[in-house]
GROMACS .gro file of N, CA and C in nm:
model
  375
    1MET      N    1   8.281  12.957  13.166
    1MET     CA    2   8.262  13.027  13.059
    1MET      C    3   8.115  13.065  13.056
    2ASN      N    4   8.068  13.186  13.010
    2ASN     CA    5   7.943  13.209  13.001
    2ASN      C    6   7.868  13.180  12.885
    3ASP      N    7   7.753  13.217  12.871
    3ASP     CA    8   7.673  13.156  12.754
    3ASP      C    9   7.722  13.249  12.618
    4ALA      N   10   7.726  13.396  12.661
    4ALA     CA   11   7.801  13.448  12.521
    4ALA      C   12   7.928  13.408  12.441
    5CYS      N   13   8.016  13.371  12.566
    5CYS     CA   14   8.151  13.336  12.519
    5CYS      C   15   8.140  13.191  12.451
    6LYS      N   16   8.034  13.117  12.500
    6LYS     CA   17   8.027  12.964  12.416
    6LYS      C   18   7.965  12.988  12.281
    7LYS      N   19   7.871  13.084  12.258
    7LYS     CA   20   7.800  13.112  12.130
    7LYS      C   21   7.944  13.165  12.038
    8LEU      N   22   8.009  13.256  12.110
    8LEU     CA   23   8.132  13.310  12.028
    8LEU      C   24   8.222  13.199  11.990
    9LYS      N   25   8.260  13.113  12.056
    9LYS     CA   26   8.352  12.990  12.028
    9LYS      C   27   8.266  12.915  11.928
   10ILE      N   28   8.157  12.881  11.907
   10ILE     CA   29   8.092  12.814  11.830
   10ILE      C   30   8.108  12.880  11.696
   11VAL      N   31   8.061  13.022  11.699
   11VAL     CA   32   8.081  13.105  11.561
   11VAL      C   33   8.225  13.093  11.520
   12CYS      N   34   8.324  13.101  11.620
   12CYS     CA   35   8.477  13.116  11.527
   12CYS      C   36   8.513  12.988  11.502
   13ILE      N   37   8.435  12.848  11.552
   13ILE     CA   38   8.475  12.739  11.496
   13ILE      C   39   8.420  12.718  11.365
   14ILE      N   40   8.299  12.775  11.337
   14ILE     CA   41   8.229  12.766  11.221
   14ILE      C   42   8.286  12.851  11.120
   15SER      N   43   8.346  12.963  11.182
   15SER     CA   44   8.431  13.048  11.092
   15SER      C   45   8.552  13.005  11.037
   16LEU      N   46   8.633  12.915  11.115
   16LEU     CA   47   8.734  12.817  11.075
   16LEU      C   48   8.700  12.735  10.966
   17VAL      N   49   8.583  12.661  10.983
   17VAL     CA   50   8.564  12.560  10.857
   17VAL      C   51   8.515  12.635  10.748
   18VAL      N   52   8.451  12.741  10.762
   18VAL     CA   53   8.398  12.843  10.626
   18VAL      C   54   8.539  12.892  10.563
   19GLY      N   55   8.633  12.913  10.664
   19GLY     CA   56   8.769  12.970  10.576
   19GLY      C   57   8.852  12.860  10.539
   20VAL      N   58   8.853  12.739  10.567
   20VAL     CA   59   8.912  12.612  10.506
   20VAL      C   60   8.824  12.588  10.382
   21LEU      N   61   8.691  12.586  10.367
   21LEU     CA   62   8.642  12.562  10.265
   21LEU      C   63   8.652  12.671  10.147
   22ALA      N   64   8.645  12.798  10.194
   22ALA     CA   65   8.657  12.925  10.091
   22ALA      C   66   8.810  12.910  10.036
   23THR      N   67   8.902  12.857  10.109
   23THR     CA   68   9.041  12.840  10.071
   23THR      C   69   9.048  12.720   9.965
   24ALA      N   70   9.015  12.605   9.982
   24ALA     CA   71   8.979  12.520   9.909
   24ALA      C   72   8.924  12.557   9.775
   25SER      N   73   8.818  12.611   9.786
   25SER     CA   74   8.729  12.677   9.668
   25SER      C   75   8.826  12.752   9.584
   26ALA      N   76   8.885  12.863   9.655
   26ALA     CA   77   8.970  12.941   9.602
   26ALA      C   78   9.076  12.877   9.512
   27ILE      N   79   9.160  12.771   9.581
   27ILE     CA   80   9.263  12.699   9.499
   27ILE      C   81   9.216  12.631   9.359
   28ALA      N   82   9.066  12.568   9.403
   28ALA     CA   83   9.033  12.518   9.259
   28ALA      C   84   8.988  12.628   9.156
   29LEU      N   85   8.949  12.735   9.213
   29LEU     CA   86   8.952  12.801   9.089
   29LEU      C   87   9.080  12.875   9.044
   30ILE      N   88   9.192  12.893   9.134
   30ILE     CA   89   9.321  12.905   9.043
   30ILE      C   90   9.343  12.778   8.973
   31VAL      N   91   9.321  12.667   8.999
   31VAL     CA   92   9.389  12.567   8.910
   31VAL      C   93   9.304  12.560   8.765
   32VAL      N   94   9.175  12.590   8.780
   32VAL     CA   95   9.096  12.617   8.681
   32VAL      C   96   9.147  12.736   8.590
   33ASN      N   97   9.164  12.846   8.634
   33ASN     CA   98   9.189  12.972   8.560
   33ASN      C   99   9.285  13.027   8.651
   34HIS      N  100   9.418  13.021   8.636
   34HIS     CA  101   9.509  13.095   8.689
   34HIS      C  102   9.546  13.235   8.653
   35LEU      N  103   9.464  13.273   8.554
   35LEU     CA  104   9.491  13.415   8.527
   35LEU      C  105   9.389  13.492   8.593
   36ASN      N  106   9.272  13.458   8.650
   36ASN     CA  107   9.161  13.537   8.725
   36ASN      C  108   9.233  13.592   8.855
   37PRO      N  109   9.225  13.721   8.866
   37PRO     CA  110   9.250  13.789   9.001
   37PRO      C  111   9.165  13.771   9.099
   38ARG      N  112   9.053  13.744   9.083
   38ARG     CA  113   8.934  13.752   9.174
   38ARG      C  114   8.974  13.599   9.255
   39ALA      N  115   9.030  13.508   9.183
   39ALA     CA  116   9.075  13.378   9.254
   39ALA      C  117   9.179  13.393   9.373
   40TYR      N  118   9.263  13.511   9.321
   40TYR     CA  119   9.381  13.514   9.424
   40TYR      C  120   9.318  13.584   9.547
   41VAL      N  121   9.234  13.660   9.518
   41VAL     CA  122   9.166  13.750   9.644
   41VAL      C  123   9.078  13.676   9.728
   42GLY      N  124   9.029  13.581   9.644
   42GLY     CA  125   8.945  13.480   9.744
   42GLY      C  126   9.034  13.397   9.823
   43LEU      N  127   9.135  13.349   9.779
   43LEU     CA  128   9.238  13.259   9.852
   43LEU      C  129   9.297  13.356   9.955
   44ILE      N  130   9.322  13.469   9.966
   44ILE     CA  131   9.338  13.570  10.057
   44ILE      C  132   9.258  13.580  10.152
   45ASP      N  133   9.094  13.590  10.119
   45ASP     CA  134   8.999  13.622  10.203
   45ASP      C  135   8.968  13.481  10.273
   46GLY      N  136   8.952  13.354  10.213
   46GLY     CA  137   8.958  13.216  10.290
   46GLY      C  138   9.073  13.216  10.405
   47VAL      N  139   9.169  13.254  10.348
   47VAL     CA  140   9.286  13.222  10.466
   47VAL      C  141   9.295  13.301  10.578
   48LEU      N  142   9.233  13.420  10.575
   48LEU     CA  143   9.210  13.541  10.675
   48LEU      C  144   9.087  13.473  10.760
   49CYS      N  145   8.990  13.428  10.666
   49CYS     CA  146   8.879  13.384  10.771
   49CYS      C  147   8.922  13.261  10.840
   50ALA      N  148   8.984  13.169  10.800
   50ALA     CA  149   9.046  13.073  10.868
   50ALA      C  150   9.132  13.107  10.995
   51TYR      N  151   9.195  13.221  10.948
   51TYR     CA  152   9.305  13.226  11.051
   51TYR      C  153   9.228  13.295  11.171
   52MET      N  154   9.118  13.394  11.120
   52MET     CA  155   9.042  13.440  11.245
   52MET      C  156   8.988  13.359  11.327
   53GLY      N  157   8.923  13.255  11.243
   53GLY     CA  158   8.841  13.165  11.319
   53GLY      C  159   8.919  13.080  11.410
   54PHE      N  160   9.067  13.047  11.381
   54PHE     CA  161   9.135  12.958  11.470
   54PHE      C  162   9.182  13.049  11.572
   55GLN      N  163   9.266  13.176  11.564
   55GLN     CA  164   9.269  13.248  11.660
   55GLN      C  165   9.167  13.275  11.747
   56CYS      N  166   9.069  13.338  11.722
   56CYS     CA  167   8.964  13.374  11.808
   56CYS      C  168   8.909  13.250  11.890
   57ALA      N  169   8.890  13.119  11.826
   57ALA     CA  170   8.831  13.007  11.903
   57ALA      C  171   8.948  12.977  12.035
   58ARG      N  172   9.060  12.995  11.992
   58ARG     CA  173   9.169  12.973  12.067
   58ARG      C  174   9.157  13.083  12.205
   59LYS      N  175   9.158  13.194  12.158
   59LYS     CA  176   9.159  13.311  12.265
   59LYS      C  177   9.043  13.305  12.326
   60ILE      N  178   8.939  13.266  12.301
   60ILE     CA  179   8.817  13.309  12.386
   60ILE      C  180   8.792  13.192  12.493
   61ASN      N  181   8.891  13.099  12.495
   61ASN     CA  182   8.914  13.032  12.629
   61ASN      C  183   8.911  13.119  12.767
   62VAL      N  184   8.998  13.222  12.752
   62VAL     CA  185   9.001  13.316  12.853
   62VAL      C  186   8.913  13.435  12.830
   63PRO      N  187   8.811  13.433  12.916
   63PRO     CA  188   8.715  13.549  12.827
   63PRO      C  189   8.758  13.677  12.848
   64SER      N  190   8.855  13.741  12.909
   64SER     CA  191   8.920  13.861  12.905
   64SER      C  192   8.995  13.882  12.790
   65ASN      N  193   9.003  13.789  12.720
   65ASN     CA  194   9.073  13.832  12.570
   65ASN      C  195   8.952  13.879  12.466
   66ALA      N  196   8.850  13.907  12.529
   66ALA     CA  197   8.728  13.927  12.416
   66ALA      C  198   8.778  14.082  12.339
   67ARG      N  199   8.823  14.160  12.421
   67ARG     CA  200   8.869  14.275  12.357
   67ARG      C  201   8.967  14.288  12.249
   68GLN      N  202   9.069  14.171  12.245
   68GLN     CA  203   9.185  14.139  12.157
   68GLN      C  204   9.083  14.077  12.037
   69ILE      N  205   9.006  14.003  12.069
   69ILE     CA  206   8.919  13.948  11.946
   69ILE      C  207   8.828  14.034  11.882
   70ARG      N  208   8.778  14.129  11.942
   70ARG     CA  209   8.687  14.247  11.898
   70ARG      C  210   8.797  14.320  11.802
   71ASN      N  211   8.890  14.370  11.858
   71ASN     CA  212   8.986  14.448  11.768
   71ASN      C  213   9.027  14.369  11.658
   72MET      N  214   9.068  14.251  11.636
   72MET     CA  215   9.108  14.183  11.532
   72MET      C  216   9.006  14.144  11.442
   73SER      N  217   8.884  14.123  11.499
   73SER     CA  218   8.776  14.107  11.395
   73SER      C  219   8.727  14.228  11.336
   74SER      N  220   8.736  14.346  11.405
   74SER     CA  221   8.723  14.462  11.323
   74SER      C  222   8.807  14.506  11.216
   75VAL      N  223   8.917  14.458  11.217
   75VAL     CA  224   9.016  14.480  11.123
   75VAL      C  225   8.976  14.366  10.978
   76MET      N  226   8.919  14.253  11.046
   76MET     CA  227   8.905  14.144  10.941
   76MET      C  228   8.797  14.180  10.873
   77VAL      N  229   8.681  14.255  10.937
   77VAL     CA  230   8.554  14.284  10.868
   77VAL      C  231   8.576  14.390  10.743
   78LEU      N  232   8.682  14.482  10.789
   78LEU     CA  233   8.716  14.561  10.698
   78LEU      C  234   8.802  14.506  10.564
   79VAL      N  235   8.892  14.429  10.604
   79VAL     CA  236   8.964  14.367  10.500
   79VAL      C  237   8.872  14.271  10.389
   80MET      N  238   8.809  14.194  10.483
   80MET     CA  239   8.712  14.106  10.398
   80MET      C  240   8.602  14.163  10.332
   81PHE      N  241   8.546  14.289  10.367
   81PHE     CA  242   8.450  14.364  10.300
   81PHE      C  243   8.517  14.415  10.163
   82PHE      N  244   8.622  14.461  10.180
   82PHE     CA  245   8.693  14.501  10.048
   82PHE      C  246   8.732  14.378   9.937
   83CYS      N  247   8.761  14.284  10.019
   83CYS     CA  248   8.775  14.163   9.921
   83CYS      C  249   8.663  14.111   9.870
   84ALA      N  250   8.543  14.113   9.921
   84ALA     CA  251   8.413  14.069   9.876
   84ALA      C  252   8.357  14.187   9.788
   85ALA      N  253   8.388  14.294   9.834
   85ALA     CA  254   8.339  14.379   9.707
   85ALA      C  255   8.420  14.370   9.566
   86TYR      N  256   8.558  14.333   9.586
   86TYR     CA  257   8.633  14.319   9.465
   86TYR      C  258   8.581  14.185   9.404
   87ILE      N  259   8.555  14.078   9.455
   87ILE     CA  260   8.485  13.961   9.396
   87ILE      C  261   8.370  13.980   9.338
   88LEU      N  262   8.272  14.019   9.414
   88LEU     CA  263   8.136  14.037   9.375
   88LEU      C  264   8.091  14.147   9.276
   89VAL      N  265   8.179  14.244   9.247
   89VAL     CA  266   8.135  14.350   9.138
   89VAL      C  267   8.150  14.295   9.009
   90ALA      N  268   8.228  14.203   8.990
   90ALA     CA  269   8.267  14.162   8.860
   90ALA      C  270   8.122  14.101   8.808
   91PRO      N  271   8.126  14.129   8.656
   91PRO     CA  272   7.970  14.092   8.593
   91PRO      C  273   7.950  13.966   8.598
   92GLN      N  274   8.061  13.859   8.571
   92GLN     CA  275   8.037  13.716   8.525
   92GLN      C  276   8.124  13.655   8.660
   93LYS      N  277   8.050  13.616   8.763
   93LYS     CA  278   8.108  13.526   8.869
   93LYS      C  279   8.059  13.404   8.864
   94SER      N  280   8.141  13.321   8.926
   94SER     CA  281   8.108  13.172   8.954
   94SER      C  282   8.052  13.162   9.100
   95LEU      N  283   7.962  13.049   9.121
   95LEU     CA  284   7.920  13.020   9.243
   95LEU      C  285   8.021  13.016   9.354
   96ALA      N  286   8.141  12.955   9.302
   96ALA     CA  287   8.254  12.959   9.427
   96ALA      C  288   8.293  13.087   9.450
   97GLU      N  289   8.317  13.183   9.369
   97GLU     CA  290   8.321  13.324   9.383
   97GLU      C  291   8.234  13.401   9.475
   98ILE      N  292   8.102  13.379   9.447
   98ILE     CA  293   8.005  13.397   9.518
   98ILE      C  294   8.028  13.356   9.679
   99PHE      N  295   8.024  13.229   9.707
   99PHE     CA  296   8.034  13.167   9.838
   99PHE      C  297   8.157  13.219   9.918
  100ILE      N  298   8.261  13.243   9.842
  100ILE     CA  299   8.383  13.289   9.934
  100ILE      C  300   8.372  13.443   9.950
  101GLY      N  301   8.311  13.534   9.856
  101GLY     CA  302   8.293  13.682   9.887
  101GLY      C  303   8.191  13.700   9.994
  102SER      N  304   8.063  13.636  10.023
  102SER     CA  305   7.977  13.661  10.070
  102SER      C  306   7.988  13.585  10.214
  103THR      N  307   8.024  13.461  10.227
  103THR     CA  308   8.035  13.371  10.364
  103THR      C  309   8.138  13.442  10.456
  104CYS      N  310   8.252  13.475  10.403
  104CYS     CA  311   8.368  13.529  10.500
  104CYS      C  312   8.326  13.656  10.557
  105VAL      N  313   8.262  13.748  10.489
  105VAL     CA  314   8.252  13.887  10.541
  105VAL      C  315   8.161  13.879  10.658
  106VAL      N  316   8.040  13.755  10.611
  106VAL     CA  317   7.933  13.744  10.719
  106VAL      C  318   7.999  13.676  10.832
  107MET      N  319   8.076  13.581  10.823
  107MET     CA  320   8.123  13.538  10.942
  107MET      C  321   8.230  13.631  11.016
  108ALA      N  322   8.289  13.709  10.966
  108ALA     CA  323   8.371  13.822  11.034
  108ALA      C  324   8.263  13.921  11.106
  109LEU      N  325   8.165  13.948  11.006
  109LEU     CA  326   8.074  14.023  11.118
  109LEU      C  327   8.002  13.958  11.231
  110LEU      N  328   7.991  13.841  11.210
  110LEU     CA  329   7.926  13.761  11.348
  110LEU      C  330   8.029  13.740  11.463
  111VAL      N  331   8.150  13.743  11.425
  111VAL     CA  332   8.255  13.715  11.532
  111VAL      C  333   8.264  13.872  11.598
  112PHE      N  334   8.269  13.988  11.507
  112PHE     CA  335   8.290  14.118  11.569
  112PHE      C  336   8.141  14.127  11.662
  113VAL      N  337   8.039  14.113  11.608
  113VAL     CA  338   7.924  14.152  11.700
  113VAL      C  339   7.911  14.081  11.818
  114LEU      N  340   7.944  13.931  11.834
  114LEU     CA  341   7.923  13.853  11.962
  114LEU      C  342   8.076  13.895  12.028
  115SER      N  343   8.174  13.919  11.984
  115SER     CA  344   8.272  13.969  12.079
  115SER      C  345   8.256  14.105  12.150
  116LYS      N  346   8.162  14.176  12.087
  116LYS     CA  347   8.143  14.299  12.118
  116LYS      C  348   8.024  14.269  12.260
  117LYS      N  349   7.962  14.184  12.216
  117LYS     CA  350   7.839  14.119  12.358
  117LYS      C  351   7.933  14.093  12.469
  118VAL      N  352   8.034  14.016  12.464
  118VAL     CA  353   8.109  13.964  12.540
  118VAL      C  354   8.189  14.075  12.631
  119VAL      N  355   8.233  14.154  12.543
  119VAL     CA  356   8.311  14.267  12.625
  119VAL      C  357   8.228  14.362  12.672
  120THR      N  358   8.100  14.392  12.633
  120THR     CA  359   7.994  14.458  12.691
  120THR      C  360   7.934  14.383  12.848
  121ILE      N  361   7.938  14.257  12.827
  121ILE     CA  362   7.909  14.188  12.945
  121ILE      C  363   8.022  14.197  13.045
  122LEU      N  364   8.132  14.183  13.002
  122LEU     CA  365   8.260  14.192  13.081
  122LEU      C  366   8.265  14.301  13.148
  123ASP      N  367   8.241  14.433  13.088
  123ASP     CA  368   8.266  14.565  13.134
  123ASP      C  369   8.143  14.609  13.257
  124ALA      N  370   8.025  14.515  13.245
  124ALA     CA  371   7.914  14.550  13.335
  124ALA      C  372   7.936  14.483  13.466
  125LYS      N  373   8.045  14.385  13.470
  125LYS     CA  374   8.061  14.307  13.607
  125LYS      C  375   8.142  14.404  13.674
   0.00000   0.00000   0.00000
């Protein structure tokens, strides 16, 4: 496994942890106020971030799967961007909503950029 694959694996594991923390935060927001639709969008965002982190960390053990990771993370960037936009546009947000909205989309972007770098390295060989 080359250096770029190792970096991608570390970022994927961090994405998994961030997704689990975001999911727990969203569940806490739902318990506090079950009528807040941003909490449910945050739950979807956190679950998707954890799923992406788990799948990518598992798939990068075989470097030729970097294309699949790039494709999945590009879709996740789009979905998480819309979730973050919905969460962060509200005039009154809690700190947990800001955490969920900002970190998940950043982790998806990092996974996408690093997987694209791995694909570029593999194509050069």
